[in-house]
Backbone as JSON, one array per atom type, in Angstrom:
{
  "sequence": "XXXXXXXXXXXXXXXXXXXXXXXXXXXXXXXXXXXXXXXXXXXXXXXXXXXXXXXXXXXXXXXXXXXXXXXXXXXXXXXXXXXXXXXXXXXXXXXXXXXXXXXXXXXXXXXXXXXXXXXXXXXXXXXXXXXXXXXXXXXXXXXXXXXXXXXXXXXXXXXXXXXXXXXXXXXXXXXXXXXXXXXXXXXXXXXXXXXXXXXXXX",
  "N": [[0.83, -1.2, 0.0], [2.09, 1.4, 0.79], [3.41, 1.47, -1.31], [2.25, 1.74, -3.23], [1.03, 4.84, -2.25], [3.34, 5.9, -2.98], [3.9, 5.91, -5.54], [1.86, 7.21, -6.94], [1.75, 9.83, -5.91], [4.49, 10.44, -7.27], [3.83, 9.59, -9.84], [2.0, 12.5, -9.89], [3.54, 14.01, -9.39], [5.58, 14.06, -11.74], [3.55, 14.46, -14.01], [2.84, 17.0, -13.4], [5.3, 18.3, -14.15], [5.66, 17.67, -17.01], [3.49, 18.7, -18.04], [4.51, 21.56, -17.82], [6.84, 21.33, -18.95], [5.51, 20.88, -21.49], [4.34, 23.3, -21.82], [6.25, 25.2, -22.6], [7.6, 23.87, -24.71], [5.4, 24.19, -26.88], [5.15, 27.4, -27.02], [6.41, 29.72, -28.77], [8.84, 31.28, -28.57], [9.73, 34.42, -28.36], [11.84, 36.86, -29.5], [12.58, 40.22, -29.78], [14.42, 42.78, -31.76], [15.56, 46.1, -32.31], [15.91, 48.99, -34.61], [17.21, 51.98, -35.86], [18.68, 52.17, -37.88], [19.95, 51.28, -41.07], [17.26, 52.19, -41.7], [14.19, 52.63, -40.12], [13.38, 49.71, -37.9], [12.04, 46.39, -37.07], [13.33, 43.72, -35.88], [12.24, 40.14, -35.83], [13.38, 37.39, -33.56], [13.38, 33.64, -33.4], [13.52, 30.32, -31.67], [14.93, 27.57, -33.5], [12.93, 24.99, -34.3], [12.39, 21.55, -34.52], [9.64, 20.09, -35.08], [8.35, 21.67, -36.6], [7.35, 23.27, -39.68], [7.05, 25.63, -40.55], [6.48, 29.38, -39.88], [3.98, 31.39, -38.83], [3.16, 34.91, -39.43], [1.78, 37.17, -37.68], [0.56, 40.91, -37.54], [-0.69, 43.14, -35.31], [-3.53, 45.29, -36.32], [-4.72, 48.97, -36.34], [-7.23, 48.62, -35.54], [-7.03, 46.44, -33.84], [-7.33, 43.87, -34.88], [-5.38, 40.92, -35.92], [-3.37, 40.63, -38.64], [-2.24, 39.09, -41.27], [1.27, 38.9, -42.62], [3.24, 37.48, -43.25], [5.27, 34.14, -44.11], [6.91, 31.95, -43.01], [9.75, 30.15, -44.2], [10.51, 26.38, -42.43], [14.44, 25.99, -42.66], [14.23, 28.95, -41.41], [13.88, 31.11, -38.99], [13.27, 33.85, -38.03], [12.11, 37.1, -38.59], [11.67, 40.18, -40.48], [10.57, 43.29, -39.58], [9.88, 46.25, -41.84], [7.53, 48.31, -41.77], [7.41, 50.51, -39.87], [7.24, 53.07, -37.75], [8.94, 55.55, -35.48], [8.23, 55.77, -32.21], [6.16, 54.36, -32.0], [4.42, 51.29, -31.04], [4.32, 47.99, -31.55], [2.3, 44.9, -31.8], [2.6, 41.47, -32.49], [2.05, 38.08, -33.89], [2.88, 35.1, -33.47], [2.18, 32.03, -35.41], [3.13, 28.75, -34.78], [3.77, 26.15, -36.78], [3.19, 22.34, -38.5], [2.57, 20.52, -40.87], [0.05, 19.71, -41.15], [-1.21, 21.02, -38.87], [-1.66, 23.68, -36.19], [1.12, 24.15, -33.93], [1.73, 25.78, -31.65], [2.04, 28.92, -30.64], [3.45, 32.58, -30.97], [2.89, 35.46, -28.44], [4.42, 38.79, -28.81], [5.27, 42.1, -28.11], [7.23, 45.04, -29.66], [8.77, 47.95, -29.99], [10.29, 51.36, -31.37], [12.02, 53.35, -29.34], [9.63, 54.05, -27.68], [6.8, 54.58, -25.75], [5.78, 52.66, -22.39], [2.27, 51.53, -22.12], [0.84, 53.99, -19.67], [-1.61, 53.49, -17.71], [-3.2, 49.9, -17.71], [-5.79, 49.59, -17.12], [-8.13, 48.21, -15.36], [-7.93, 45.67, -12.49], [-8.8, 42.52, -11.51], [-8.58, 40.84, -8.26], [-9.26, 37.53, -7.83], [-9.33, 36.13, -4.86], [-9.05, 33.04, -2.78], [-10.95, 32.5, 0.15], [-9.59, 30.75, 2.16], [-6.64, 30.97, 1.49], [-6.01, 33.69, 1.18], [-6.34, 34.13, 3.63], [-4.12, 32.89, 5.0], [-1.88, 33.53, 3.26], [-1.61, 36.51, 3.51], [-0.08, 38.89, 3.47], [1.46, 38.27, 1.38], [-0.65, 38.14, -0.86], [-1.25, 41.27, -0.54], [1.3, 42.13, -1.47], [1.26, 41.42, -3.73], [-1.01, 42.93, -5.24], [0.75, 45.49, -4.74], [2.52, 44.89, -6.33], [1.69, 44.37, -9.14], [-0.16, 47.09, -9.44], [2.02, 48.41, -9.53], [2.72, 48.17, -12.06], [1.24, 49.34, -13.8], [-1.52, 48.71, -13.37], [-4.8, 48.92, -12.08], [-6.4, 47.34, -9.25], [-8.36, 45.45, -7.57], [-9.98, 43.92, -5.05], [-11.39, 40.75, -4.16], [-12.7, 38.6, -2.15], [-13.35, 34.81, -1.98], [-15.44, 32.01, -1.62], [-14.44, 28.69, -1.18], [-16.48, 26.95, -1.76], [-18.44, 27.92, -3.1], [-20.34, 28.31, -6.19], [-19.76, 27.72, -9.79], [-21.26, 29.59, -11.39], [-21.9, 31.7, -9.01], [-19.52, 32.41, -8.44], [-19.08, 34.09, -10.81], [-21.28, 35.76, -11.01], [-20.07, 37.33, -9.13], [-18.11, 38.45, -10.25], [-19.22, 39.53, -12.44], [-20.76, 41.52, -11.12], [-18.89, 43.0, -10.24], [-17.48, 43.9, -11.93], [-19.68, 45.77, -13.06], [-19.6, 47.56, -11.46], [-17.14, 48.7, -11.69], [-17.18, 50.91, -14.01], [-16.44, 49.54, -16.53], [-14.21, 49.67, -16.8], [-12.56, 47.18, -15.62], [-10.21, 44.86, -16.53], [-9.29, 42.41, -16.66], [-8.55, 39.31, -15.06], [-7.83, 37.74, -12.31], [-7.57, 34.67, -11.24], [-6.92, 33.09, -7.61], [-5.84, 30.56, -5.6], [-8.66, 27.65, -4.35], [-11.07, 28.07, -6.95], [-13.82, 27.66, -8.49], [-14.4, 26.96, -11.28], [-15.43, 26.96, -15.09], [-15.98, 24.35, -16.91], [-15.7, 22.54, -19.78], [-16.34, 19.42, -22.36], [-14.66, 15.82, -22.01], [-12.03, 15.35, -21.19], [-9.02, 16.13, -20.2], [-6.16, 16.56, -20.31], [-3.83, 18.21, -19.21]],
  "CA": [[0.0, 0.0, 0.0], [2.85, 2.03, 0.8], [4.15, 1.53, -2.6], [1.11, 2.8, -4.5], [0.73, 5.89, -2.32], [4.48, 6.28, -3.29], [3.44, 5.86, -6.94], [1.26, 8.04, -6.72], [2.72, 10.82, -5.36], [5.27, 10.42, -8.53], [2.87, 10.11, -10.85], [1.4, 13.49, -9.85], [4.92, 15.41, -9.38], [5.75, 14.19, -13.31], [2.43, 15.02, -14.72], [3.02, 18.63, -13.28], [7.04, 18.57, -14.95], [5.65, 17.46, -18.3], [2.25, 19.88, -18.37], [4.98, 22.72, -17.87], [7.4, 21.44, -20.27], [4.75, 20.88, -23.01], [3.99, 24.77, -22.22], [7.73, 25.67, -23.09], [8.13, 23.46, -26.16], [4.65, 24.85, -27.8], [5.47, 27.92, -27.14], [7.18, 30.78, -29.82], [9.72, 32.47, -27.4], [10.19, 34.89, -29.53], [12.76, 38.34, -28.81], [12.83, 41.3, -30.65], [15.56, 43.74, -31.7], [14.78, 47.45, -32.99], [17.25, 49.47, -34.89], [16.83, 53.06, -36.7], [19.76, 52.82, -38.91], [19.69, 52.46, -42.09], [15.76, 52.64, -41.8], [13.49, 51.85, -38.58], [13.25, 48.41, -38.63], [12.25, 45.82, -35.52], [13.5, 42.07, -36.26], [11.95, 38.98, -34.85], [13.64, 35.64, -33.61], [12.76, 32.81, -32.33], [14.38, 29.28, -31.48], [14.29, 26.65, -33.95], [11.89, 23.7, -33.47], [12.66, 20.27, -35.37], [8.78, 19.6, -35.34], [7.75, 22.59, -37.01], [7.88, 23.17, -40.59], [6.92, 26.8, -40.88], [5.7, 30.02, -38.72], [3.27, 32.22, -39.56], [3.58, 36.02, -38.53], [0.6, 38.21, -38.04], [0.72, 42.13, -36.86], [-1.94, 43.7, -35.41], [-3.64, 46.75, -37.12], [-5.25, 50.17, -35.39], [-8.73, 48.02, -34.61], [-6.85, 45.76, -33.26], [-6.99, 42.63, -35.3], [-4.36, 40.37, -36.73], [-3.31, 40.93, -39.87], [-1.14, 38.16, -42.26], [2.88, 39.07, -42.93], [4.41, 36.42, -44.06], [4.83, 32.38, -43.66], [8.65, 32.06, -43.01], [9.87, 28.62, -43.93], [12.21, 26.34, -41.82], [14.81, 26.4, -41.4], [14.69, 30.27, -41.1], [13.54, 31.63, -37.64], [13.54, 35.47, -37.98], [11.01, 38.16, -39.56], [12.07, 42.0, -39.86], [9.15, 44.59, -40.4], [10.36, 47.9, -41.99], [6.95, 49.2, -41.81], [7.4, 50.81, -38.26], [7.38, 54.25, -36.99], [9.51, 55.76, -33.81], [7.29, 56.37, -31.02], [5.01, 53.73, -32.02], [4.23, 50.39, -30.37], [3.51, 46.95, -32.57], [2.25, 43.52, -31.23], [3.04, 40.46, -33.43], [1.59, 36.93, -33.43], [3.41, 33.85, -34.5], [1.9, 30.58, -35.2], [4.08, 27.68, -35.15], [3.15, 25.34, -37.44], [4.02, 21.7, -39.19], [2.46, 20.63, -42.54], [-1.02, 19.81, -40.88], [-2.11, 22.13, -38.05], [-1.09, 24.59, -35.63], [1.22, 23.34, -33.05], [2.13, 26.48, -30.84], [2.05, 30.05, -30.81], [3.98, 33.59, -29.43], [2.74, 37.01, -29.34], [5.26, 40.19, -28.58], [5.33, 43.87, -28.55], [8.01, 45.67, -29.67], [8.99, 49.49, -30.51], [11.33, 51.83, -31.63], [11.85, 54.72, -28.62], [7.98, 53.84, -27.72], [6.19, 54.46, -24.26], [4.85, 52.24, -22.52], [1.04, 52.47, -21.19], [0.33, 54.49, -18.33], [-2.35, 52.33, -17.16], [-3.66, 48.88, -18.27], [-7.19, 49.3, -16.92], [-8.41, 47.36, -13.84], [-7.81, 43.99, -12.79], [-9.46, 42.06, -9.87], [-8.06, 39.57, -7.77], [-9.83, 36.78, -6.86], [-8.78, 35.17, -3.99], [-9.84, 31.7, -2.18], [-10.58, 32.95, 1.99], [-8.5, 30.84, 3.4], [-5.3, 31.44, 0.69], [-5.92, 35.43, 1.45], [-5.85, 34.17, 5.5], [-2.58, 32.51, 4.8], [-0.73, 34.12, 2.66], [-2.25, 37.92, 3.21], [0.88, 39.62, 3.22], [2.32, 38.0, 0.13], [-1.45, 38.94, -1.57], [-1.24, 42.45, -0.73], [2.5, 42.39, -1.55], [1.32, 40.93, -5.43], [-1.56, 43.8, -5.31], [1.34, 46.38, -5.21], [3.42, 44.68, -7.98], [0.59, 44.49, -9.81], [0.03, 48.33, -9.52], [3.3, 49.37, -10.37], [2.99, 47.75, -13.56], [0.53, 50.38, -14.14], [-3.27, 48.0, -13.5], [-5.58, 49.14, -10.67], [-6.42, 46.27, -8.65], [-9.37, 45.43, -6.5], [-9.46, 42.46, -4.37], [-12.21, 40.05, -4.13], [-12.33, 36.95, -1.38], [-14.25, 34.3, -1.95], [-15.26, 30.86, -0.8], [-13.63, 27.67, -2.38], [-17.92, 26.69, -1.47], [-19.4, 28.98, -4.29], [-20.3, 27.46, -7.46], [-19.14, 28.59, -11.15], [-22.47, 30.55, -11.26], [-21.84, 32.3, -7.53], [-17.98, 33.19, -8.87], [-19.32, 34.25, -12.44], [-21.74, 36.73, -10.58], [-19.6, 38.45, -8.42], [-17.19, 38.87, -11.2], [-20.45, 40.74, -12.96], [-21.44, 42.98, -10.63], [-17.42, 44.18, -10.0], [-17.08, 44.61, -13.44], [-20.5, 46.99, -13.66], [-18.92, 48.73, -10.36], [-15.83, 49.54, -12.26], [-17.8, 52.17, -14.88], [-16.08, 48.48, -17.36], [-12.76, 49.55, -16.69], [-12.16, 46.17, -14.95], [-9.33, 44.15, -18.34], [-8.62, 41.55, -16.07], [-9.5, 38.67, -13.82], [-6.45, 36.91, -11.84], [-7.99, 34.02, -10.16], [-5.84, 32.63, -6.86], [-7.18, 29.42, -5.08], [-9.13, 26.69, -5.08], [-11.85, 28.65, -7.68], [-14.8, 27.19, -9.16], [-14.36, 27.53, -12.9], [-16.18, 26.66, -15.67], [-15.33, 23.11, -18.03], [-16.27, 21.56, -21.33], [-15.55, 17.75, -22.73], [-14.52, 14.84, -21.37], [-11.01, 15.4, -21.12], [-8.01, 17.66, -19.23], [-4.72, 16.13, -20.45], [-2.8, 18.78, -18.55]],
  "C": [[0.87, 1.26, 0.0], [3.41, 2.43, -0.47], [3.39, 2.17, -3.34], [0.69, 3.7, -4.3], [2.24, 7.19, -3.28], [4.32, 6.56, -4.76], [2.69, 6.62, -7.69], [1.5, 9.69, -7.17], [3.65, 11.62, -6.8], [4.78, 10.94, -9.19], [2.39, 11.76, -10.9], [2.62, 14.69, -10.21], [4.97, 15.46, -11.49], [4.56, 14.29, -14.05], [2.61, 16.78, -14.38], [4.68, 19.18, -14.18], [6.12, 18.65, -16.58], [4.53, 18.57, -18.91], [3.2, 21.24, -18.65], [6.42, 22.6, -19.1], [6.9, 21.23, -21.86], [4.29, 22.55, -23.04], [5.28, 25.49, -23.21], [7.82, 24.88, -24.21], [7.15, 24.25, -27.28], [5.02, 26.4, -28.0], [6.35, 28.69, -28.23], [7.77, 31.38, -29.15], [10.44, 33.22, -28.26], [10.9, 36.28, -29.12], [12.97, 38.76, -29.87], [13.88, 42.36, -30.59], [15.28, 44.81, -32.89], [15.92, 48.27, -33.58], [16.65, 50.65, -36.04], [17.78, 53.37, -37.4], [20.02, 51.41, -39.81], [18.28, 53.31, -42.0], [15.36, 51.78, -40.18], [13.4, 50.01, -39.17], [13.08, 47.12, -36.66], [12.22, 44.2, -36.17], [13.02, 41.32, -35.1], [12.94, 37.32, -35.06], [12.77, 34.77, -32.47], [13.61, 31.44, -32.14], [13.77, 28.26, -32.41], [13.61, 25.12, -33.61], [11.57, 22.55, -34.69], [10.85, 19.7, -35.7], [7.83, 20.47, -36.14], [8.26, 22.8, -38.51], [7.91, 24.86, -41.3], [6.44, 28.15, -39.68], [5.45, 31.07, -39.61], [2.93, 33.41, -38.97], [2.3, 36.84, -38.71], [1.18, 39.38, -37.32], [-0.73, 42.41, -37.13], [-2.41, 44.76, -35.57], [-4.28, 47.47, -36.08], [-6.41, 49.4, -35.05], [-8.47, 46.93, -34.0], [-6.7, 43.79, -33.36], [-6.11, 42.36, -35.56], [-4.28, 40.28, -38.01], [-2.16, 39.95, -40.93], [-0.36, 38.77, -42.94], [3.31, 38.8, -43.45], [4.15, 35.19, -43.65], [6.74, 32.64, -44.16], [8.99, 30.31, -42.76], [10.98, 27.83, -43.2], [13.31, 25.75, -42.72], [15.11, 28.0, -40.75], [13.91, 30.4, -39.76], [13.96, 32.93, -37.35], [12.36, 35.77, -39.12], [11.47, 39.2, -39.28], [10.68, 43.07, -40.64], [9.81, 45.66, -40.29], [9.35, 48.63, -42.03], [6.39, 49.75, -40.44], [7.75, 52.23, -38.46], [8.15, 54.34, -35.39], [8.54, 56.33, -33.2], [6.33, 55.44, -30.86], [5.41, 52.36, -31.42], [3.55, 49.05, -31.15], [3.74, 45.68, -32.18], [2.12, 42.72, -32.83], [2.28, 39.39, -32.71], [2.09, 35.93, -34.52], [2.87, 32.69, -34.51], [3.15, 29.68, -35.58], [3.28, 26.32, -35.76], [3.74, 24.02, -38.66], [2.8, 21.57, -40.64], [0.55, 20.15, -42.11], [-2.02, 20.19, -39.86], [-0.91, 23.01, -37.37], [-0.29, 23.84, -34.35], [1.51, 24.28, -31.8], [1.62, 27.76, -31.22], [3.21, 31.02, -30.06], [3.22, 34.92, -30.06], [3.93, 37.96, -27.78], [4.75, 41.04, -29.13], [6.31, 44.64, -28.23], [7.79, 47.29, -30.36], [10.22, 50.32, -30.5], [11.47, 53.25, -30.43], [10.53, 54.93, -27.97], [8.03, 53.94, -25.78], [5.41, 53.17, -23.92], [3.44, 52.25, -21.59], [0.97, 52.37, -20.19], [-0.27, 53.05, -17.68], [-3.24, 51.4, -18.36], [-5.49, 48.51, -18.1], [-7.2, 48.64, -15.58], [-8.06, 46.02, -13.77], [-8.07, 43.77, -11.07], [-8.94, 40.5, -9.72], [-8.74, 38.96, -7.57], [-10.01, 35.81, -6.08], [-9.57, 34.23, -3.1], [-9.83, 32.39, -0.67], [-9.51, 32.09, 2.02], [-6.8, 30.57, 2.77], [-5.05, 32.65, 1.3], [-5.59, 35.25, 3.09], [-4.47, 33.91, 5.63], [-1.91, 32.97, 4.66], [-1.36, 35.98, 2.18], [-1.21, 39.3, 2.72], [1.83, 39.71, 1.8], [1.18, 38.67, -1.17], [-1.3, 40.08, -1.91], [0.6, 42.95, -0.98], [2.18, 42.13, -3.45], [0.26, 41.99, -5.59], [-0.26, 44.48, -5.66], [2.16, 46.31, -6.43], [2.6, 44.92, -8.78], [0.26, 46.22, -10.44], [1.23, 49.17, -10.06], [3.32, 49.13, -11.96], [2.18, 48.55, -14.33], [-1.35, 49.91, -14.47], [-3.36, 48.99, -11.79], [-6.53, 47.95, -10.05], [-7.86, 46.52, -7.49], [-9.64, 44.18, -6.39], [-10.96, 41.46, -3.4], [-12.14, 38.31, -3.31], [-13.34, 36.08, -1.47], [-13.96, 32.95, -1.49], [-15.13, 29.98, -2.24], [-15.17, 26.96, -2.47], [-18.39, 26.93, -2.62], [-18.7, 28.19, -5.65], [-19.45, 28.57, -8.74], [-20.08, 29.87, -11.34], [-22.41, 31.92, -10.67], [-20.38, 33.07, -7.96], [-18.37, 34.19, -9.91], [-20.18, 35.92, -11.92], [-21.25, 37.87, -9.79], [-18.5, 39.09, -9.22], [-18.03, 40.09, -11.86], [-20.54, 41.7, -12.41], [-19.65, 43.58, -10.22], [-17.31, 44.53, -11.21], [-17.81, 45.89, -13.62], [-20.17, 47.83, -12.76], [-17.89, 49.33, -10.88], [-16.11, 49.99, -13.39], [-16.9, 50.98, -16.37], [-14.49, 49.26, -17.78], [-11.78, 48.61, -16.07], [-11.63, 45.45, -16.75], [-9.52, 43.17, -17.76], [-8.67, 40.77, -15.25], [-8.48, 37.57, -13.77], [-7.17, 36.11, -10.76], [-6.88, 32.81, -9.05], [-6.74, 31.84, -5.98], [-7.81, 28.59, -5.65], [-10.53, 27.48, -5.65], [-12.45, 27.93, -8.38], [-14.68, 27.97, -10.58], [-15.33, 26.58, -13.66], [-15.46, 25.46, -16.81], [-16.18, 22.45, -19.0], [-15.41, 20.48, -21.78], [-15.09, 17.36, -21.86], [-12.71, 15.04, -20.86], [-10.43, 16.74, -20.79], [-6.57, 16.66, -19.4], [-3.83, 16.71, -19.6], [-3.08, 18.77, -16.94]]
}
């Protein structure tokens, strides 16, 4: 018996290793480098990936969609956009992809001399009671990080009790309290969420 709580145990640690190294392989870790000589210009790399046969680069336009670049074949792993302005600010989205679906993604935002924004809008915590009893100091220690990064934060405790419904609603009515300047919803704890299909591989 001993042996199969031991087994166990295992099992669970390497299901948590492999969930976080299947995040890092799908992944596009992609780093940008900006340069105003000869012409503006912000290059993308990324690391090559033996299971991938191509990546496909979108930028996103003033309304905010994604917009199709290029399809960069391997073994190259770089894109450079010369149609950039200084001062300005431009998110990218790469699919990684082999010869019959999508197998990853990255998105970045780079700029030449560019600000970046003031504030991000609101974002509400929402913490399990007895996490926030625990660890209250480390909460209101991730509130202020949080803030510096330029979000406004408001901090919501709830019970690990309350259904998806009961979570879903109090999320509602903070949102219509924050005049829908609430972006953002950081849930900490055991949190009633919402699931579809039979399956959770990770």
């Amino acid at each position: 018996m001993k042996h199969a709580g031991l087994l166990l145990v295992l099992l669970s640690f390497a299901s948590g290793i492999l969930a976080q190294d299947y995040a890092r392989l799908t992944a596009v870790q992609t780093t940008a480098t900006v340069s105003k000589k000869p012409i503006n210009s912000i290059a993308l790399h990324w690391p090559d990936d033996m299971a991938a046969s191509k990546w496909t680069v979108y930028k996103q336009n003033d309304s905010g969609r994604f917009v199709f670049k290029k399809t960069i074949n391997a073994p190259d792993t770089s894109y450079t956009d010369l149609d950039v302005k200084t001062g300005e600010r431009y998110t990218y989205l790469i699919y990684k992809e082999d010869v019959n679906h999508v197998l990853g993604f990255g998105i970045i935002t780079a700029g030449i001399e560019s600000k970046a924004p003031f504030s991000h809008g609101g974002c509400l915590l929402v913490v399990e009671d007895s996490v926030n009893m625990q660890l209250n100091a480390e909460i209101k220690r991730l509130q202020n990080d949080i803030e510096h990064e330029g979000w406004q934060t408001q901090l919501l405790v709830v019970s690990s009790k309350k259904t998806v419904s009961e979570i879903k609603a109090e999320i509602v009515k903070a949102y219509g309290a924050s005049d829908s300047s609430l972006a953002a919803v950081l849930l900490i704890g055991k949190i009633a969420v919402p699931y579809s299909g039979n399956m959770a591989p990770d």
